[in-house]
Amino acid sequence: MSTSRTIRLSPDDNVAIAIDLVNQGSDAAGLTARERILRGHKMAVEPIREGEPIRKFGQIIGFAKIHIAPGEWVHEHNVGLHDFERDYAFCAEAGDDSLLPPELQATFQGYRRASGRTGTRNYIGILTSVNCSASVARFAAAEVERSGILRDYPGIDGIVAIVHGTGCGHAAYGEGFEILRRTQWGYASHPNFAGVIMVGLGCEVFQIGRMKQEYGLSETDTFRTLTIQETGGTRKTVQAIVDAVKSMLPVVAKAQRETRPASELVLALQCGGSDGYSALTANPALGVASDLLVRHGGTSILSETPEIYGAEHLLTRRAATREVGEKLVARIKWWEAYTERNGGEMNNNPSPGNKAGGLTTILEKSLGAAAKGGRSTLRAVYEYAELVKDRGFVYMDTPGYDPVAATGQVAGGANLIAFTTGRGSAFGCKPAPSLKLATNSDIYRRMIDDMDINCGDILDGVSLEEKGQEIFETLLKVASGEPTKSEELGYGDLEFVPWQVGAVM
């Protein structure tokens, strides 16, 4: 009888995860499998009566809809979900997160900006206030690329047209407008942009002039604004943007990489296309890297509130203050009301791909996703696209949809992204480089052109600490200019997706 590898994450668990395919009748976890268990899926290791909790990570991930016998497959057909009380235990596990001595703290080669922040890339951005100016921005970026002038400025990473589908058809005040304003300002002031041109149509709700006034902005040799209507139409606006870019090139090219402390790194933690391996390999390994960055004085941002739903009690325990923990709980409550009034529910997640990979409920997915945040103390909770000012481990409220979530994190100041995936996500997010971490060796080999690091070898004996160190060291290299696979493929121009909240009129 063949033996298949499984793992039981906690002595309190009543399920084990299949590392290898478990065939019916084969030996696994000291039992005879009653059914075929796919890789990443769960098998009961003890009797679970109807209504009893199903435990993974030592935490409740659902409840048995029927009696489940040892050796049976545990998934949607026999697992349900209902609410139950959680102990938030505010601040009970908060630590001091002591920093390494200055002489031991890591450095990288980055761009010191006049704002005092540090960039990991040196782009010129063409930002759009409204969808109506999106085509003009892309026309202008393409024209600059076609001209070949960038070959004369090898220190400039490129021209990025940041376009989106909103900016009008909504209220000029309120939550939705504030989110868009924060997002636009976050990109306009991002340290990975050495120069920015913002272009609008002219009559839209999101007025460039209003943003300039509210943020105290003025035109400089690296910040320019214009509208299609005032400039005189499409062709004239394209030419005006091209001329503005050409005038910026010599100024932007003066920026040189210099040694900067790792404390200047702001890392966005992301996951997409998760599977049953995510919580075993890439996510906890990224958590180790996140903790390392915090010890070196840097910042990491955990997000995707619908995908920490059900695991928020693990974060409130690590909150630096009760106020921080209660702010996170308040965002959870906001999401419950938000989904209800839109006819949804928080357990609409996981996606079909997540379920095919072995994830059954949002609680299971969330507990795995939260592992990206390591063990550091939670220092602050931010709203979407709010500028992150605290150092250490922080949280930003975003949707779970990857482009929207990453857009908020980058607007908040993230100059690096680490993105774990088990099903195989294709993603980039200019101006921030995105490092892709495969949760299993199969997807790493199959999508080798997209994946930067294989975390699947953790299942073969590589420790989480070793893999976390590898991720951390790779992040320093990427921050210093080493391109990621996503950058080599050209991803990142179309992934700017501000969160739309409220009525579209």
Short mmCIF file of C-alpha atoms in Angstrom, two decimals:
data_model
loop_
_atom_site.label_atom_id
_atom_site.label_comp_id
_atom_site.label_asym_id
_atom_site.label_seq_id
_atom_site.Cartn_x
_atom_site.Cartn_y
_atom_site.Cartn_z
CA MET A 1 0.00 0.00 0.00
CA SER A 2 1.45 3.38 -1.03
CA THR A 3 1.91 6.19 1.50
CA SER A 4 1.05 9.78 0.54
CA ARG A 5 2.47 12.81 2.33
CA THR A 6 0.12 14.87 4.45
CA ILE A 7 0.56 17.55 7.08
CA ARG A 8 -1.42 18.30 10.24
CA LEU A 9 -0.74 21.92 11.15
CA SER A 10 -1.81 21.77 14.81
CA PRO A 11 -2.46 18.98 17.33
CA ASP A 12 -5.94 20.50 17.71
CA ASP A 13 -6.74 20.01 14.00
CA ASN A 14 -9.18 17.31 12.91
CA VAL A 15 -8.07 17.52 9.27
CA ALA A 16 -4.76 17.01 7.49
CA ILE A 17 -3.71 18.57 4.17
CA ALA A 18 -2.65 16.35 1.29
CA ILE A 19 0.85 17.25 0.13
CA ASP A 20 0.70 14.56 -2.55
CA LEU A 21 -2.30 13.12 -4.34
CA VAL A 22 -3.98 10.64 -1.97
CA ASN A 23 -5.66 7.78 -3.82
CA GLN A 24 -8.61 5.94 -2.35
CA GLY A 25 -7.36 3.04 -0.28
CA SER A 26 -3.86 4.42 0.15
CA ASP A 27 -2.21 5.12 3.49
CA ALA A 28 -2.14 8.77 4.56
CA ALA A 29 -1.79 10.38 8.00
CA GLY A 30 -1.82 6.93 9.55
CA LEU A 31 -5.24 6.19 8.03
CA THR A 32 -6.66 4.48 5.01
CA ALA A 33 -8.13 7.08 2.69
CA ARG A 34 -11.81 6.46 2.03
CA GLU A 35 -11.80 8.79 -0.98
CA ARG A 36 -9.41 10.33 -3.47
CA ILE A 37 -7.95 13.52 -1.97
CA LEU A 38 -6.41 16.02 -4.39
CA ARG A 39 -3.20 17.84 -3.54
CA GLY A 40 -3.83 20.80 -1.24
CA HIS A 41 -7.21 19.41 -0.15
CA LYS A 42 -8.22 18.21 3.31
CA MET A 43 -8.84 14.78 4.78
CA ALA A 44 -10.53 14.10 8.11
CA VAL A 45 -8.15 12.48 10.61
CA GLU A 46 -10.76 11.87 13.31
CA PRO A 47 -14.56 11.60 13.43
CA ILE A 48 -16.33 14.96 13.02
CA ARG A 49 -19.99 14.87 13.98
CA GLU A 50 -22.64 16.95 12.25
CA GLY A 51 -22.49 20.53 13.53
CA GLU A 52 -19.02 20.17 15.07
CA PRO A 53 -16.28 22.63 14.13
CA ILE A 54 -13.66 21.72 11.56
CA ARG A 55 -10.24 22.86 12.67
CA LYS A 56 -7.16 23.78 10.65
CA PHE A 57 -4.25 25.93 11.94
CA GLY A 58 -5.77 25.19 15.37
CA GLN A 59 -8.64 27.49 14.32
CA ILE A 60 -12.24 26.97 13.23
CA ILE A 61 -12.61 27.05 9.43
CA GLY A 62 -16.20 25.76 9.22
CA PHE A 63 -18.71 23.26 10.58
CA ALA A 64 -19.60 19.76 9.48
CA LYS A 65 -22.89 19.65 7.53
CA ILE A 66 -22.99 15.87 7.96
CA HIS A 67 -21.03 13.29 9.91
CA ILE A 68 -17.51 13.00 8.46
CA ALA A 69 -15.53 9.82 9.04
CA PRO A 70 -11.73 9.61 9.30
CA GLY A 71 -10.18 9.27 5.84
CA GLU A 72 -12.98 11.18 4.07
CA TRP A 73 -12.50 14.21 1.85
CA VAL A 74 -13.43 17.47 3.62
CA HIS A 75 -14.67 20.18 1.28
CA GLU A 76 -17.76 22.14 0.15
CA HIS A 77 -20.05 19.11 0.05
CA ASN A 78 -19.74 18.46 3.78
CA VAL A 79 -18.56 21.81 5.22
CA GLY A 80 -20.79 24.76 6.07
CA LEU A 81 -20.28 28.10 7.73
CA HIS A 82 -22.16 30.13 10.32
CA ASP A 83 -21.16 32.93 12.61
CA PHE A 84 -19.59 32.24 15.98
CA GLU A 85 -18.04 34.35 18.70
CA ARG A 86 -14.36 35.25 18.47
CA ASP A 87 -12.12 36.54 21.25
CA TYR A 88 -10.37 39.67 19.98
CA ALA A 89 -8.10 39.80 23.08
CA PHE A 90 -6.83 43.24 22.09
CA CYS A 91 -3.04 43.68 22.45
CA ALA A 92 -2.61 40.33 24.27
CA GLU A 93 0.22 39.22 21.97
CA ALA A 94 1.78 42.57 21.04
CA GLY A 95 5.57 42.64 21.29
CA ASP A 96 8.22 45.32 21.14
CA ASP A 97 9.59 44.41 17.65
CA SER A 98 13.07 45.48 18.65
CA LEU A 99 15.14 46.71 15.70
CA LEU A 100 18.51 45.32 14.75
CA PRO A 101 21.49 47.49 15.71
CA PRO A 102 22.12 50.15 13.05
CA GLU A 103 25.34 48.49 11.91
CA LEU A 104 23.45 45.27 11.16
CA GLN A 105 20.55 46.84 9.29
CA ALA A 106 20.39 46.09 5.56
CA THR A 107 20.72 48.63 2.77
CA PHE A 108 19.76 48.86 -0.89
CA GLN A 109 20.45 51.14 -3.83
CA GLY A 110 17.54 53.52 -4.25
CA TYR A 111 16.58 57.02 -5.38
CA ARG A 112 16.50 59.63 -2.65
CA ARG A 113 13.69 62.09 -3.46
CA ALA A 114 13.28 65.70 -2.38
CA SER A 115 10.29 64.62 -0.26
CA GLY A 116 12.63 62.57 1.91
CA ARG A 117 11.18 59.28 0.67
CA THR A 118 13.08 56.72 -1.42
CA GLY A 119 12.14 55.28 -4.79
CA THR A 120 13.01 51.82 -6.08
CA ARG A 121 12.31 52.82 -9.70
CA ASN A 122 12.75 55.98 -11.79
CA TYR A 123 9.66 56.42 -13.96
CA ILE A 124 7.83 59.33 -15.56
CA GLY A 125 4.07 58.93 -15.09
CA ILE A 126 1.25 60.25 -17.25
CA LEU A 127 -1.70 60.25 -14.85
CA THR A 128 -5.31 60.70 -15.87
CA SER A 129 -8.02 62.41 -13.84
CA VAL A 130 -10.82 60.70 -15.76
CA ASN A 131 -11.44 57.85 -18.17
CA CYS A 132 -12.10 60.43 -20.90
CA SER A 133 -8.38 61.29 -20.96
CA ALA A 134 -7.15 57.68 -20.84
CA SER A 135 -6.63 57.26 -24.58
CA VAL A 136 -4.73 60.54 -24.90
CA ALA A 137 -2.37 59.46 -22.11
CA ARG A 138 -1.70 56.14 -23.82
CA PHE A 139 -1.28 57.78 -27.22
CA ALA A 140 1.35 60.11 -25.74
CA ALA A 141 3.23 57.33 -23.94
CA ALA A 142 3.30 55.28 -27.15
CA GLU A 143 4.56 58.29 -29.11
CA VAL A 144 7.44 58.78 -26.68
CA GLU A 145 8.32 55.09 -26.90
CA ARG A 146 8.21 55.17 -30.73
CA SER A 147 10.46 58.22 -30.88
CA GLY A 148 13.38 56.25 -29.44
CA ILE A 149 14.42 59.16 -27.24
CA LEU A 150 14.43 57.00 -24.12
CA ARG A 151 17.51 55.19 -25.45
CA ASP A 152 19.44 58.34 -24.63
CA TYR A 153 18.38 58.10 -20.98
CA PRO A 154 19.14 54.54 -19.76
CA GLY A 155 18.69 55.61 -16.13
CA ILE A 156 14.98 56.22 -16.72
CA ASP A 157 12.84 53.10 -16.35
CA GLY A 158 10.16 54.24 -18.78
CA ILE A 159 7.00 56.23 -19.36
CA VAL A 160 3.87 54.87 -17.67
CA ALA A 161 0.34 55.90 -18.61
CA ILE A 162 -1.77 55.43 -15.48
CA VAL A 163 -5.33 55.19 -16.80
CA HIS A 164 -8.59 54.13 -15.15
CA GLY A 165 -12.34 53.91 -15.70
CA THR A 166 -13.69 56.50 -13.29
CA GLY A 167 -13.31 60.23 -12.48
CA CYS A 168 -16.84 61.29 -13.42
CA GLY A 169 -20.43 60.10 -13.07
CA HIS A 170 -20.23 60.23 -9.28
CA ALA A 171 -20.67 62.73 -6.49
CA ALA A 172 -18.07 65.47 -6.06
CA TYR A 173 -18.00 64.87 -2.30
CA GLY A 174 -18.22 61.89 0.02
CA GLU A 175 -16.50 58.57 0.51
CA GLY A 176 -16.10 57.59 -3.14
CA PHE A 177 -14.61 60.94 -4.13
CA GLU A 178 -12.24 60.94 -1.16
CA ILE A 179 -10.95 57.49 -2.11
CA LEU A 180 -10.24 58.61 -5.67
CA ARG A 181 -8.56 61.80 -4.47
CA ARG A 182 -6.27 59.91 -2.07
CA THR A 183 -5.43 57.39 -4.77
CA GLN A 184 -4.59 60.02 -7.37
CA TRP A 185 -2.49 62.04 -4.96
CA GLY A 186 -0.72 58.88 -3.74
CA TYR A 187 0.41 58.10 -7.28
CA ALA A 188 1.22 61.70 -8.18
CA SER A 189 3.55 61.93 -5.18
CA HIS A 190 4.92 58.37 -5.33
CA PRO A 191 8.71 58.17 -4.94
CA ASN A 192 8.99 55.75 -7.88
CA PHE A 193 7.80 58.58 -10.16
CA ALA A 194 10.53 61.16 -10.71
CA GLY A 195 8.23 63.17 -12.97
CA VAL A 196 4.44 63.35 -13.38
CA ILE A 197 2.11 64.83 -15.99
CA MET A 198 -1.58 64.77 -15.11
CA VAL A 199 -4.07 65.09 -17.95
CA GLY A 200 -7.85 65.50 -17.80
CA LEU A 201 -10.66 66.19 -20.20
CA GLY A 202 -11.69 69.40 -18.46
CA CYS A 203 -15.35 69.05 -17.52
CA GLU A 204 -15.14 65.96 -15.30
CA VAL A 205 -16.17 65.72 -11.65
CA PHE A 206 -12.61 65.03 -10.53
CA GLN A 207 -11.05 68.41 -11.28
CA ILE A 208 -7.26 68.61 -11.44
CA GLY A 209 -7.37 72.25 -10.31
CA ARG A 210 -9.30 71.32 -7.20
CA MET A 211 -6.77 68.62 -6.29
CA LYS A 212 -3.88 71.03 -6.79
CA GLN A 213 -5.56 73.58 -4.55
CA GLU A 214 -6.43 71.08 -1.80
CA TYR A 215 -2.89 69.63 -1.73
CA GLY A 216 -1.11 72.94 -2.27
CA LEU A 217 0.46 71.85 -5.55
CA SER A 218 2.12 74.07 -8.10
CA GLU A 219 3.63 73.42 -11.52
CA THR A 220 7.33 72.52 -11.55
CA ASP A 221 9.81 71.07 -14.02
CA THR A 222 8.75 67.58 -12.86
CA PHE A 223 5.01 68.15 -12.26
CA ARG A 224 2.77 69.40 -15.06
CA THR A 225 -1.02 69.39 -15.62
CA LEU A 226 -3.27 70.04 -18.62
CA THR A 227 -6.70 69.23 -20.04
CA ILE A 228 -7.77 68.20 -23.51
CA GLN A 229 -10.43 70.90 -23.76
CA GLU A 230 -8.11 73.77 -22.79
CA THR A 231 -5.24 72.49 -24.93
CA GLY A 232 -7.38 72.22 -28.05
CA GLY A 233 -8.22 68.58 -28.65
CA THR A 234 -6.58 65.20 -28.94
CA ARG A 235 -3.65 65.83 -31.30
CA LYS A 236 -2.57 69.04 -29.60
CA THR A 237 -2.81 67.42 -26.17
CA VAL A 238 -0.78 64.40 -27.23
CA GLN A 239 1.91 66.72 -28.58
CA ALA A 240 1.82 68.84 -25.40
CA ILE A 241 2.31 65.75 -23.24
CA VAL A 242 5.15 64.51 -25.44
CA ASP A 243 6.82 67.91 -25.24
CA ALA A 244 6.41 67.94 -21.45
CA VAL A 245 7.95 64.47 -21.18
CA LYS A 246 10.90 65.48 -23.35
CA SER A 247 11.54 68.53 -21.18
CA MET A 248 11.48 66.33 -18.05
CA LEU A 249 13.87 63.66 -19.34
CA PRO A 250 17.14 65.49 -18.59
CA VAL A 251 15.93 66.41 -15.10
CA VAL A 252 14.68 62.91 -14.28
CA ALA A 253 17.89 61.37 -15.67
CA LYS A 254 19.94 63.22 -13.06
CA ALA A 255 18.59 60.92 -10.35
CA GLN A 256 21.17 58.33 -9.35
CA ARG A 257 20.87 55.28 -7.13
CA GLU A 258 22.61 55.60 -3.80
CA THR A 259 22.90 53.52 -0.67
CA ARG A 260 19.71 53.78 1.35
CA PRO A 261 18.60 51.98 4.54
CA ALA A 262 16.08 49.14 4.31
CA SER A 263 13.93 51.26 6.63
CA GLU A 264 12.96 53.22 3.48
CA LEU A 265 11.27 50.15 1.98
CA VAL A 266 7.48 49.93 2.11
CA LEU A 267 6.36 46.44 1.12
CA ALA A 268 2.84 45.62 -0.06
CA LEU A 269 1.83 42.06 0.88
CA GLN A 270 -0.47 40.51 -1.70
CA CYS A 271 -1.86 37.09 -2.61
CA GLY A 272 -3.96 35.98 -5.55
CA GLY A 273 -5.05 32.68 -7.01
CA SER A 274 -4.51 31.04 -3.61
CA ASP A 275 -4.58 27.29 -3.10
CA GLY A 276 -4.28 24.75 -0.31
CA TYR A 277 -0.51 25.20 -0.26
CA SER A 278 -0.61 28.99 0.24
CA ALA A 279 -0.90 28.71 4.01
CA LEU A 280 1.85 26.08 4.16
CA THR A 281 4.56 27.64 2.03
CA ALA A 282 4.57 31.07 0.37
CA ASN A 283 2.34 32.97 2.80
CA PRO A 284 4.16 32.06 6.04
CA ALA A 285 7.53 32.42 4.26
CA LEU A 286 6.52 35.91 3.18
CA GLY A 287 5.49 36.48 6.79
CA VAL A 288 9.05 35.67 7.84
CA ALA A 289 10.37 38.15 5.24
CA SER A 290 7.90 40.76 6.48
CA ASP A 291 9.13 40.31 10.05
CA LEU A 292 12.73 40.62 8.83
CA LEU A 293 11.91 43.89 7.08
CA VAL A 294 10.28 45.21 10.26
CA ARG A 295 13.40 44.30 12.27
CA HIS A 296 15.46 46.26 9.75
CA GLY A 297 13.23 49.30 10.32
CA GLY A 298 11.05 48.95 7.22
CA THR A 299 7.30 48.79 6.71
CA SER A 300 5.02 46.04 5.44
CA ILE A 301 1.34 46.51 4.56
CA LEU A 302 -1.19 43.70 4.92
CA SER A 303 -4.51 44.33 3.16
CA GLU A 304 -7.52 42.64 1.48
CA THR A 305 -10.08 42.90 4.29
CA PRO A 306 -12.52 40.32 2.84
CA GLU A 307 -9.59 37.90 2.91
CA ILE A 308 -8.67 38.40 6.56
CA TYR A 309 -12.34 38.15 7.57
CA GLY A 310 -12.51 35.43 10.21
CA ALA A 311 -8.83 35.83 11.04
CA GLU A 312 -9.05 39.39 12.32
CA HIS A 313 -8.93 38.13 15.92
CA LEU A 314 -5.35 37.01 15.30
CA LEU A 315 -4.43 40.55 14.26
CA THR A 316 -6.27 42.35 17.07
CA ARG A 317 -4.23 40.30 19.53
CA ARG A 318 -1.10 41.78 17.98
CA ALA A 319 -2.37 45.37 17.97
CA ALA A 320 -0.03 47.90 19.55
CA THR A 321 -3.00 49.59 21.24
CA ARG A 322 -6.65 48.81 21.78
CA GLU A 323 -7.50 51.74 19.49
CA VAL A 324 -5.61 50.10 16.61
CA GLY A 325 -7.40 46.79 17.18
CA GLU A 326 -10.81 48.43 17.40
CA LYS A 327 -10.16 50.33 14.17
CA LEU A 328 -9.59 47.00 12.39
CA VAL A 329 -12.80 45.57 13.84
CA ALA A 330 -14.66 48.70 12.70
CA ARG A 331 -13.49 48.08 9.12
CA ILE A 332 -14.73 44.48 9.36
CA LYS A 333 -18.14 45.75 10.47
CA TRP A 334 -18.16 48.25 7.59
CA TRP A 335 -17.55 45.39 5.15
CA GLU A 336 -20.35 43.30 6.61
CA ALA A 337 -22.76 46.20 6.07
CA TYR A 338 -21.28 46.99 2.63
CA THR A 339 -21.74 43.46 1.31
CA GLU A 340 -25.23 43.18 2.82
CA ARG A 341 -26.52 46.34 1.16
CA ASN A 342 -25.09 45.15 -2.15
CA GLY A 343 -26.81 41.78 -1.90
CA GLY A 344 -23.68 39.80 -1.11
CA GLU A 345 -22.03 38.12 1.85
CA MET A 346 -18.49 37.84 3.12
CA ASN A 347 -18.40 34.09 2.37
CA ASN A 348 -18.86 34.76 -1.38
CA ASN A 349 -15.10 34.31 -1.28
CA PRO A 350 -13.21 31.89 -1.99
CA SER A 351 -13.32 31.94 -5.78
CA PRO A 352 -13.87 28.83 -7.93
CA GLY A 353 -10.11 28.62 -8.52
CA ASN A 354 -9.40 28.82 -4.79
CA LYS A 355 -11.86 25.98 -4.17
CA ALA A 356 -10.33 23.86 -6.90
CA GLY A 357 -7.00 24.38 -5.14
CA GLY A 358 -8.36 23.05 -1.85
CA LEU A 359 -9.76 26.08 -0.02
CA THR A 360 -13.30 25.59 1.26
CA THR A 361 -14.44 28.65 3.27
CA ILE A 362 -13.46 32.28 3.66
CA LEU A 363 -12.24 31.48 7.19
CA GLU A 364 -9.76 28.94 5.84
CA LYS A 365 -8.61 31.33 3.13
CA SER A 366 -8.31 34.23 5.58
CA LEU A 367 -6.29 32.31 8.12
CA GLY A 368 -3.81 31.42 5.39
CA ALA A 369 -3.79 34.93 3.92
CA ALA A 370 -3.10 36.52 7.31
CA ALA A 371 0.11 34.48 7.53
CA LYS A 372 1.69 36.96 5.09
CA GLY A 373 1.76 39.43 7.97
CA GLY A 374 4.17 37.35 10.04
CA ARG A 375 4.17 37.84 13.80
CA SER A 376 5.10 41.50 14.22
CA THR A 377 3.03 43.93 16.27
CA LEU A 378 0.26 45.67 14.33
CA ARG A 379 1.21 49.35 14.54
CA ALA A 380 -1.61 51.08 12.63
CA VAL A 381 -4.73 50.60 10.52
CA TYR A 382 -5.19 52.80 7.43
CA GLU A 383 -8.08 53.48 5.15
CA TYR A 384 -7.78 52.76 1.43
CA ALA A 385 -4.97 54.71 -0.31
CA GLU A 386 -4.17 56.66 2.85
CA LEU A 387 -0.49 57.64 3.07
CA VAL A 388 1.30 55.17 5.34
CA LYS A 389 3.38 57.13 7.85
CA ASP A 390 4.02 54.49 10.55
CA ARG A 391 6.93 52.11 10.26
CA GLY A 392 6.64 48.45 11.09
CA PHE A 393 3.74 46.11 10.33
CA VAL A 394 0.53 47.96 9.39
CA TYR A 395 -2.86 47.21 7.87
CA MET A 396 -4.68 48.96 5.02
CA ASP A 397 -8.38 48.38 4.35
CA THR A 398 -8.85 47.28 0.72
CA PRO A 399 -11.03 44.89 -1.25
CA GLY A 400 -9.64 41.43 -1.94
CA TYR A 401 -9.58 41.99 -5.71
CA ASP A 402 -5.85 42.15 -6.41
CA PRO A 403 -5.57 45.14 -8.79
CA VAL A 404 -7.79 47.29 -6.55
CA ALA A 405 -5.98 46.19 -3.39
CA ALA A 406 -2.49 46.76 -4.81
CA THR A 407 -3.52 50.15 -6.23
CA GLY A 408 -4.47 51.27 -2.73
CA GLN A 409 -1.23 49.98 -1.22
CA VAL A 410 0.91 51.68 -3.87
CA ALA A 411 -1.05 54.91 -3.41
CA GLY A 412 -0.26 54.56 0.29
CA GLY A 413 3.46 54.55 -0.52
CA ALA A 414 4.42 50.92 -1.20
CA ASN A 415 7.57 50.92 -3.33
CA LEU A 416 7.70 47.11 -3.56
CA ILE A 417 5.08 44.35 -3.87
CA ALA A 418 5.44 40.69 -2.88
CA PHE A 419 2.65 38.60 -4.41
CA THR A 420 2.04 34.94 -3.53
CA THR A 421 0.06 32.67 -5.84
CA GLY A 422 -0.81 28.99 -6.04
CA ARG A 423 -3.11 28.84 -9.04
CA GLY A 424 -0.91 31.17 -11.08
CA SER A 425 -1.65 34.91 -11.15
CA ALA A 426 -0.23 37.15 -13.87
CA PHE A 427 0.28 40.56 -12.34
CA GLY A 428 2.35 43.72 -12.19
CA CYS A 429 1.67 47.15 -10.71
CA LYS A 430 3.76 50.03 -12.01
CA PRO A 431 5.40 52.05 -10.67
CA ALA A 432 6.10 49.46 -7.93
CA PRO A 433 7.95 46.26 -8.94
CA SER A 434 6.01 43.09 -8.11
CA LEU A 435 7.82 39.94 -6.96
CA LYS A 436 5.84 36.73 -7.61
CA LEU A 437 6.09 33.83 -5.14
CA ALA A 438 4.81 30.40 -6.23
CA THR A 439 3.25 28.31 -3.46
CA ASN A 440 4.02 25.01 -5.17
CA SER A 441 6.74 23.67 -7.46
CA ASP A 442 4.28 22.63 -10.16
CA ILE A 443 2.99 26.17 -10.82
CA TYR A 444 6.55 27.52 -10.54
CA ARG A 445 7.72 25.19 -13.32
CA ARG A 446 4.58 25.62 -15.42
CA MET A 447 4.65 29.45 -15.23
CA ILE A 448 8.42 29.91 -14.95
CA ASP A 449 8.32 33.11 -17.02
CA ASP A 450 6.00 34.72 -14.43
CA MET A 451 7.33 33.34 -11.13
CA ASP A 452 10.34 34.83 -9.33
CA ILE A 453 10.68 32.48 -6.35
CA ASN A 454 9.60 28.88 -5.80
CA CYS A 455 8.24 28.34 -2.29
CA GLY A 456 7.13 24.79 -3.10
CA ASP A 457 10.48 23.43 -1.93
CA ILE A 458 9.34 24.13 1.62
CA LEU A 459 7.31 20.94 1.25
CA ASP A 460 10.58 19.13 0.46
CA GLY A 461 12.40 20.29 3.59
CA VAL A 462 13.48 23.91 3.08
CA SER A 463 12.60 25.78 6.28
CA LEU A 464 10.31 28.78 6.41
CA GLU A 465 13.19 30.78 7.91
CA GLU A 466 15.48 29.92 4.98
CA LYS A 467 12.83 30.79 2.43
CA GLY A 468 11.91 34.00 4.25
CA GLN A 469 15.57 35.05 4.17
CA GLU A 470 15.71 34.28 0.44
CA ILE A 471 12.61 36.43 -0.16
CA PHE A 472 14.03 39.29 1.92
CA GLU A 473 17.37 39.23 0.10
CA THR A 474 15.59 39.12 -3.28
CA LEU A 475 13.46 42.11 -2.29
CA LEU A 476 16.64 44.08 -1.57
CA LYS A 477 17.97 43.17 -5.03
CA VAL A 478 14.71 44.16 -6.71
CA ALA A 479 14.64 47.42 -4.76
CA SER A 480 18.16 48.06 -6.06
CA GLY A 481 17.04 47.69 -9.67
CA GLU A 482 17.01 43.97 -10.49
CA PRO A 483 13.92 43.46 -12.69
CA THR A 484 11.17 41.06 -11.67
CA LYS A 485 9.62 38.60 -14.11
CA SER A 486 6.49 40.78 -14.28
CA GLU A 487 8.61 43.77 -15.27
CA GLU A 488 10.44 41.78 -17.94
CA LEU A 489 7.06 40.79 -19.40
CA GLY A 490 5.84 44.39 -19.35
CA TYR A 491 3.08 44.05 -16.76
CA GLY A 492 1.87 47.00 -14.76
CA ASP A 493 0.48 49.59 -17.19
CA LEU A 494 -3.14 48.43 -16.95
CA GLU A 495 -3.37 47.37 -13.31
CA PHE A 496 -4.20 50.79 -11.86
CA VAL A 497 -7.75 50.19 -10.57
CA PRO A 498 -8.97 52.67 -7.92
CA TRP A 499 -11.70 51.34 -5.66
CA GLN A 500 -15.12 52.59 -6.70
CA VAL A 501 -17.45 53.00 -3.75
CA GLY A 502 -20.93 54.42 -4.09
CA ALA A 503 -23.32 55.18 -6.90
CA VAL A 504 -22.19 55.58 -10.51
CA MET A 505 -24.56 58.11 -12.04
#
